[in-house]
Coordinates of C-alpha atoms in Angstrom, one line a residue:
X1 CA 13.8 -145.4 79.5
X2 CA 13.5 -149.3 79.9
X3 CA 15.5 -151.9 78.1
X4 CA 13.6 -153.4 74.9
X5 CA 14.0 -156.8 73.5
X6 CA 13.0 -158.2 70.0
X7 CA 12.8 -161.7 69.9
X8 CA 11.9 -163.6 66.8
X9 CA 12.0 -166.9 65.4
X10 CA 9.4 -169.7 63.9
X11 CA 7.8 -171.8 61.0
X12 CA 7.4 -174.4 63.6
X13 CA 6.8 -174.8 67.8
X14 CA 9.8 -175.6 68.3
X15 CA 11.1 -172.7 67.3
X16 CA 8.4 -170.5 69.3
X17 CA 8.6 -172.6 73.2
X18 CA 11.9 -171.4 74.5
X19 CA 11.0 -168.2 73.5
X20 CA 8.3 -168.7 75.5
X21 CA 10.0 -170.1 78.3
X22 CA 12.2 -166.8 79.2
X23 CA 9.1 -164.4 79.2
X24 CA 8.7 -164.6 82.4
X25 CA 12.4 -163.6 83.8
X26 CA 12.5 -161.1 80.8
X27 CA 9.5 -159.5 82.3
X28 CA 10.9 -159.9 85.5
X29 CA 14.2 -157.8 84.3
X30 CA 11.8 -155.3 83.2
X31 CA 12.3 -155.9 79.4
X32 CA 9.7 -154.2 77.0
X33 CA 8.8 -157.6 75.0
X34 CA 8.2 -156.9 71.2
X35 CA 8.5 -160.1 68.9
X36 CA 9.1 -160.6 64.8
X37 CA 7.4 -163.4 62.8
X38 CA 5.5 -163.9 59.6
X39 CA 1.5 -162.5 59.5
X40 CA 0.4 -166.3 59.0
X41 CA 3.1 -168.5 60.9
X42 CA 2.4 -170.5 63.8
X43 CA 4.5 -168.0 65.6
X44 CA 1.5 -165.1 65.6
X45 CA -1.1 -167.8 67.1
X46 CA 1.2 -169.0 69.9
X47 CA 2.5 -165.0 71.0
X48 CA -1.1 -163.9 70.4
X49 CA -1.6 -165.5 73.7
X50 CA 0.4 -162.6 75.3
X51 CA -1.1 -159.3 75.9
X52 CA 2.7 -157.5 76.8
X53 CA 4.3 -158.7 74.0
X54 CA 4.0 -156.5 70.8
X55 CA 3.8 -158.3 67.6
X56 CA 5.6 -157.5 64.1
X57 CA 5.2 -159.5 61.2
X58 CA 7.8 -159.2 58.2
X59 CA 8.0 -161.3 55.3
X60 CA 10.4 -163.9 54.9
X61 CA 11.9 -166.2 52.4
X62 CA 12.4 -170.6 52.8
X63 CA 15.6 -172.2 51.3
X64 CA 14.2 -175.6 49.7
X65 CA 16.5 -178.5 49.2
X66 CA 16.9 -180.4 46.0
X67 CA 17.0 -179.2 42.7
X68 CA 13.6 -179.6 41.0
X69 CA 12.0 -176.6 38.9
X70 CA 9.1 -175.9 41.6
X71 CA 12.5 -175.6 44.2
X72 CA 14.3 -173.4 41.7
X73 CA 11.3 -171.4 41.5
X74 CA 10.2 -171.0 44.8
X75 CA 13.9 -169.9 46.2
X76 CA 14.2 -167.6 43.7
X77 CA 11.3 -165.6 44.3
X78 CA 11.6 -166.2 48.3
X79 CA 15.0 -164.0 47.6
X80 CA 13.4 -161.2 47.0
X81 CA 10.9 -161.8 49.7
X82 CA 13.6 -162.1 52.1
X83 CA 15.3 -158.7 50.5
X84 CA 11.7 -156.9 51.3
X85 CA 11.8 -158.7 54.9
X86 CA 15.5 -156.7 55.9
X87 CA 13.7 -153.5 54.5
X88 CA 10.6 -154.6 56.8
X89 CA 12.9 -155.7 60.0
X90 CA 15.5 -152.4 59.5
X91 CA 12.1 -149.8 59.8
X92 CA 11.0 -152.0 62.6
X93 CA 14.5 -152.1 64.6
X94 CA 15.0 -148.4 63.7
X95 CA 11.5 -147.5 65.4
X96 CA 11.7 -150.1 68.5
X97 CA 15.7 -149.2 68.9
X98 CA 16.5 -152.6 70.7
X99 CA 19.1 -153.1 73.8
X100 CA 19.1 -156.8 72.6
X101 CA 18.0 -159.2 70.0
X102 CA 17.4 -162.8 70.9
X103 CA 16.9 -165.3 67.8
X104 CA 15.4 -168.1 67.9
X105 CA 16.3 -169.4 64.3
X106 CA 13.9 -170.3 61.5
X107 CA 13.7 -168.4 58.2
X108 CA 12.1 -165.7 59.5
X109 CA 15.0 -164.8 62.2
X110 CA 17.2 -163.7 59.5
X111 CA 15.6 -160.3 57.9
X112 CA 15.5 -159.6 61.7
X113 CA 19.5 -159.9 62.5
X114 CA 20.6 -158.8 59.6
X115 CA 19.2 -156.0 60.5
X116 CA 20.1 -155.7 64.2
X117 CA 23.8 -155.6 63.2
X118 CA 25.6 -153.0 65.2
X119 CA 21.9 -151.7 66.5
X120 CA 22.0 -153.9 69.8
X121 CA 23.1 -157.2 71.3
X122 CA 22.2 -160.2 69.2
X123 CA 21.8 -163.5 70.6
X124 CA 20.9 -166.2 68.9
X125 CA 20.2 -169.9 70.3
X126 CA 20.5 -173.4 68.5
X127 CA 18.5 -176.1 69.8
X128 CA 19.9 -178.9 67.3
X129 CA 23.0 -181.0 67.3
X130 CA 23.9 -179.1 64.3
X131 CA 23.2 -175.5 63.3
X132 CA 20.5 -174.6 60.9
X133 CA 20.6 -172.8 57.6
X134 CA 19.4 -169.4 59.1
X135 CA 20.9 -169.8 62.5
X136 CA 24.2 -170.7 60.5
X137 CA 23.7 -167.2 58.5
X138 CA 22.6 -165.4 61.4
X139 CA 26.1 -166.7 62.9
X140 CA 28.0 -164.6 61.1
X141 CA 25.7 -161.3 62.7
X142 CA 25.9 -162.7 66.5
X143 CA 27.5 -161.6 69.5
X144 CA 27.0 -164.7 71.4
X145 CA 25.2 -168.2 70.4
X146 CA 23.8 -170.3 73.0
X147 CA 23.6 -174.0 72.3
X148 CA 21.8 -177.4 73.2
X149 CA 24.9 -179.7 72.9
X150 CA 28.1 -179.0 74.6
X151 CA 29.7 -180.6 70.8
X152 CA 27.9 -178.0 69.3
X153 CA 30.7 -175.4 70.3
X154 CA 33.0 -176.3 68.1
X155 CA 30.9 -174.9 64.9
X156 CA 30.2 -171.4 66.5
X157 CA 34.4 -171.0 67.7
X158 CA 34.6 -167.9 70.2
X159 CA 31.0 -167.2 70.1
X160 CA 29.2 -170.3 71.1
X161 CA 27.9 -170.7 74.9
X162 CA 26.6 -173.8 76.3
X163 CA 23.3 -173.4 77.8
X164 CA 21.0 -176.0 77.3
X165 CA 17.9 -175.7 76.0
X166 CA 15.2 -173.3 77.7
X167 CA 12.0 -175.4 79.2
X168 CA 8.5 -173.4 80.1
X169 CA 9.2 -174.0 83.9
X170 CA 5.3 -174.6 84.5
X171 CA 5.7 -177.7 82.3
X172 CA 7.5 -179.3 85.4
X173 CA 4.5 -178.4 87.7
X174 CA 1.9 -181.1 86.0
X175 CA -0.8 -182.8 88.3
X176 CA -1.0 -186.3 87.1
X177 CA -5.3 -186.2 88.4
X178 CA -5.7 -183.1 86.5
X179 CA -4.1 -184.6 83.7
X180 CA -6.1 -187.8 83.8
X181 CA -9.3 -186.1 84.4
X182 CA -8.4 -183.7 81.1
X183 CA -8.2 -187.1 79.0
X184 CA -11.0 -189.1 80.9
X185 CA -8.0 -192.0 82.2
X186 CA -8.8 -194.1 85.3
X187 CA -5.4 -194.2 85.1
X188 CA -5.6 -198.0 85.6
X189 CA -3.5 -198.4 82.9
X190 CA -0.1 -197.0 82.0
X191 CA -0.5 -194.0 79.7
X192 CA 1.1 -193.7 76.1
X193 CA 1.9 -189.8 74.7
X194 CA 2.8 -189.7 71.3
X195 CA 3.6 -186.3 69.7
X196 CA 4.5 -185.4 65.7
X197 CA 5.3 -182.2 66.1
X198 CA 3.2 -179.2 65.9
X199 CA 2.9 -180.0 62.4
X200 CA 1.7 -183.6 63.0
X201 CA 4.1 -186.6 61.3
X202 CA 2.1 -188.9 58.8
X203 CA 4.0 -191.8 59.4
X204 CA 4.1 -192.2 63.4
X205 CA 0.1 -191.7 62.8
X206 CA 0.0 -194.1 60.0
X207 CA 1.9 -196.7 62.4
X208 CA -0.4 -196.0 65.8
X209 CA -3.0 -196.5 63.6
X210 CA -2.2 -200.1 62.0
X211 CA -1.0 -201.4 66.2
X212 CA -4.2 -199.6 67.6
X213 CA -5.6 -203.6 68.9
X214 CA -2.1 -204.2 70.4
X215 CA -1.2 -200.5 71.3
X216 CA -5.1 -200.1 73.5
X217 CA -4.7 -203.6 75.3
X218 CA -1.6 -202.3 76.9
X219 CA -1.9 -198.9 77.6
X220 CA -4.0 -195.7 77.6
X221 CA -3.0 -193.4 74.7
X222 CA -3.1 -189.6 74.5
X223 CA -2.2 -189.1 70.4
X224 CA -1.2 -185.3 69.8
X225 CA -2.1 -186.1 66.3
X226 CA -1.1 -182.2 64.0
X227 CA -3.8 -179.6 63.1
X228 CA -6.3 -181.3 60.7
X229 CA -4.9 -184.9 61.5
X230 CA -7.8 -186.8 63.5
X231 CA -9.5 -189.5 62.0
X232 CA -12.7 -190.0 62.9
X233 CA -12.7 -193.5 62.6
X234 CA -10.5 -194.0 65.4
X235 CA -12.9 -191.5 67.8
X236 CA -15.0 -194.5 69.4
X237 CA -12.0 -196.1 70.6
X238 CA -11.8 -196.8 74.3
X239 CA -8.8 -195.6 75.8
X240 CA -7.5 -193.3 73.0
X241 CA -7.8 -189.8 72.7
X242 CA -7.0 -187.1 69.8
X243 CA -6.2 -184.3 70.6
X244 CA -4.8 -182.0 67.1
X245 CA -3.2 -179.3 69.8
X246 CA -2.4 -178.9 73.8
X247 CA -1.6 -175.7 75.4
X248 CA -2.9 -175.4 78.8
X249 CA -2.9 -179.1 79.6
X250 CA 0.2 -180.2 78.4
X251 CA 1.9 -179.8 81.8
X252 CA -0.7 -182.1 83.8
X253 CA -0.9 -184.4 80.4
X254 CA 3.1 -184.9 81.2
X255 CA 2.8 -185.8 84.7
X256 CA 0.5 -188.7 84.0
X257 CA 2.5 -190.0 81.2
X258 CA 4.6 -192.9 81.6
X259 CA 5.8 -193.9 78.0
X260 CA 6.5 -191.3 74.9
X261 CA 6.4 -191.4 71.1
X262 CA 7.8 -188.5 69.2
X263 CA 9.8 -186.8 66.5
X264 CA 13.2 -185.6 67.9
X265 CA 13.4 -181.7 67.3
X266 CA 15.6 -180.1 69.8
X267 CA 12.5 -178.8 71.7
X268 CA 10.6 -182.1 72.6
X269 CA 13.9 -183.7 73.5
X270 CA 14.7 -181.4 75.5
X271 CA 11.4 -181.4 77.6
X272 CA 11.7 -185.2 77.8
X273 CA 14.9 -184.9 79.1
X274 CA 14.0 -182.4 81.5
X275 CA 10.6 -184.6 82.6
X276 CA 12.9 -187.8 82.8
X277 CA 9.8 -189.4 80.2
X278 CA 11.4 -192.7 78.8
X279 CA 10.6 -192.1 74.7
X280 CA 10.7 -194.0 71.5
X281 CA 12.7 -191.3 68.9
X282 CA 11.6 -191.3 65.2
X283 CA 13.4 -188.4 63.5
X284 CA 12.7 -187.0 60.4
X285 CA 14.5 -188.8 57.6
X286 CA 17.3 -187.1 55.5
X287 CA 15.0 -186.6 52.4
X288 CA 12.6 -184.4 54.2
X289 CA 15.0 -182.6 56.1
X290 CA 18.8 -181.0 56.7
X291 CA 19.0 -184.8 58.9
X292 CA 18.9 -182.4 62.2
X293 CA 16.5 -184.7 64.5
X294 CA 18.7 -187.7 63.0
X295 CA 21.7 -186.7 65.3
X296 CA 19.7 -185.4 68.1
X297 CA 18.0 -188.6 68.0
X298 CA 21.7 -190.4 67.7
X299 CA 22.7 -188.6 70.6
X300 CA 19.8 -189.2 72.9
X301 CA 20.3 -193.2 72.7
X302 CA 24.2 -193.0 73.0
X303 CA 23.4 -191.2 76.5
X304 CA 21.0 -194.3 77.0
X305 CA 18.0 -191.2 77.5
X306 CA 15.9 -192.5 74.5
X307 CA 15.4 -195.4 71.9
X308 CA 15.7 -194.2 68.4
X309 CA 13.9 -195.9 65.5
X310 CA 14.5 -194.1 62.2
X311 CA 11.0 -194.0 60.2
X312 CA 12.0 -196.4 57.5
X313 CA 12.3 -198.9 60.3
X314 CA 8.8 -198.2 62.1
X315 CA 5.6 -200.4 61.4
X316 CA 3.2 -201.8 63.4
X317 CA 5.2 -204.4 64.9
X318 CA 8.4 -202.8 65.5
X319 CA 6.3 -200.0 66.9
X320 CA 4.8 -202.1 69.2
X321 CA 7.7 -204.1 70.1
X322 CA 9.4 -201.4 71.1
X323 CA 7.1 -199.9 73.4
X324 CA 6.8 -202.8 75.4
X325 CA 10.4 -203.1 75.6
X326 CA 10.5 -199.5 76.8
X327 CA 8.0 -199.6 79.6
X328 CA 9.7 -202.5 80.7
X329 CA 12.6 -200.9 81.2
X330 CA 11.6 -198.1 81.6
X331 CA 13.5 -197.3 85.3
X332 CA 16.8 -198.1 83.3
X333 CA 16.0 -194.7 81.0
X334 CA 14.6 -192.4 83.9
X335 CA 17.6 -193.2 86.0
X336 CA 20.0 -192.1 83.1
X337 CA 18.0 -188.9 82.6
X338 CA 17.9 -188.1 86.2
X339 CA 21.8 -188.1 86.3
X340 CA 22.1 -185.6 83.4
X341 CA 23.1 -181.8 83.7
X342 CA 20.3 -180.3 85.8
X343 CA 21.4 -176.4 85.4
X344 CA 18.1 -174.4 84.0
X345 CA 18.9 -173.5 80.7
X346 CA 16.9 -170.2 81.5
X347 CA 19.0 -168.8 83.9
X348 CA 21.9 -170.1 82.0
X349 CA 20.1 -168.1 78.4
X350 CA 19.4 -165.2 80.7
X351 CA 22.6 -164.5 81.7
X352 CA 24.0 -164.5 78.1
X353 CA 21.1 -161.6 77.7
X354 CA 22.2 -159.3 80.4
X355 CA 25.9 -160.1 80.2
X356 CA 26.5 -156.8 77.8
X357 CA 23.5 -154.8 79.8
X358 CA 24.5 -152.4 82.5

């Protein structure tokens, strides 16, 4: 009988890619691949992709911060979604009878470990400086957690193992002419990538849009703008592209990119580390979120990798400003990154896998 691994985890990208990233050596191990996600997450489009990988959907249940009545309404009744979710997950585990399960955090990873408990190997894997609310739950279900941040260690004591954070290998296998013939680039000018996230970020858009004069003069800009984000105002301009999602591309789109603009989740940090891509940081602020990208964006410009500007600081001309400043130094950032720990964070999360499997 061949091993079996469940892997779950999503509500964003980020939470989906490094996922992505081992399927390859878990294939090669000869893992049967089945994964766990909600019926309408982003999870199900980007594992749809795969034909070997057998998909599950649960329901699930979202903590929501702050203390208003719509909050208060909405966690209550996501309880007992999250109660019908373990039912969901145990049937599911009890049928697929995992050797391991590898979470990826999000709220949906949590019906799913609970469940696994004493069933098979659970790992789980934080990408963030700090642990989330389900990966800190699912904590407390884990044999071993693999983690971004060596000082991350310290809040999973005798189960926390540094890894690094799992890249899609292929994404270091760009072609800078395929990726200026995707975009239409003469690649005459240097070349701007700004990301939001897979869920697009309102205010880096708002702020491209108001320096678009400046931003065009000086560089060539691919804008990963969020699903349902383009503005079709902005589609005559010369030397700017929307582009609401990239799959396929996004390798070749890295290799001709010179300059970045992004959010700071763990999982485009990561790659920008990994791409040696000099980047402007703009982390969610600490209203909108558990202040996560905040210290990973904190800790990317203390190792001199990034430039963080926090959002309440960004407008037009800071945002322009900036960039300049970054291009021109640009070598200063690469060279920094270049020096940092190379060990492939897949080989290091694969090992944590097999370390219990005979």
């Amino acid at each position: 009988m061949g091993k079996r691994i469940v892997l779950t985890g999503g509500g964003t990208a980020g939470h989906v890619m490094p996922i992505i990233a081992l399927l390859d050596e878990l294939r090669k191990e000869g893992f049967e691949l089945h994964f766990v996600g909600t019926e309408d997450g982003i999870e199900h489009s980007l594992m749809s992709r795969y034909d070997d990988v057998s998909y599950h959907a649960v329901s699930s249940g979202k903590f929501r911060r702050g203390l208003s009545f719509g909050n208060i309404k909405h966690n209550f009744v996501d309880v007992f979604n999250v109660l019908k979710g373990i039912k969901q997950a145990k049937r599911l585990i009890a049928e697929i009878k995992p050797d391991v399960v590898f979470s990826k955090g999000g709220y949906v990873s949590v019906p799913v470990v609970m469940a696994a408990k004493n069933k098979a190997h659970i790992v789980i894997h934080e990408c963030d400086y700090t642990p989330g609310l389900a990966n800190k739950i699912a904590s407390r279900y884990a044999d071993d957690i693999c983690v971004s941040f060596e000082d991350t260690l310290d809040c999973f004591k005798g189960k926390g193992v540094y890894t690094g954070t799992p890249i899609r290998r292929e994404l270091l296998s760009g072609d800078r002419s395929a990726g200026l013939e995707f975009l239409d680039f003469d690649g005459k000018k240097p070349i701007l990538l700004i990301m939001g996230g897979s869920l697009g970020a309102k205010a880096i858009n708002d702020a491209v849009t108001g320096a678009m004069d400046e931003l065009v003069s000086r560089f060539d800009i691919v804008h990963i703008c969020g699903k349902g984000k383009r503005k079709d105002a902005l589609e005559s301009i010369a030397g700017y592209r929307q582009i609401e999602f990239i799959a396929d591309e996004l390798k070749d789109v890295f290799a001709c990119t010179d300059v970045m603009l992004t959010r700071a989740g763990a999982n485009a940090v990561f790659e920008i580390l990994s791409l040696a891509i000099p980047a402007i940081l703009v982390p969610l602020p600490k209203e909108v979120s558990r202040g996560d990208q905040l210290k990973n964006a904190a800790y990317f410009a203390r190792k001199g990798y990034s430039v963080e500007v926090e959002q309440r600081e960004l407008d037009s001309k800071r945002l322009v400003d900036e960039l300049t400043k970054l291009y021109d130094n640009r070598k200063k950032y690469i060279a920094a990154m270049t020096k940092a720990d190379g060990a492939d964070a897949v080989d290091r999360v694969m090992d944590v896998i097999l370390k219990k499997k005979g």
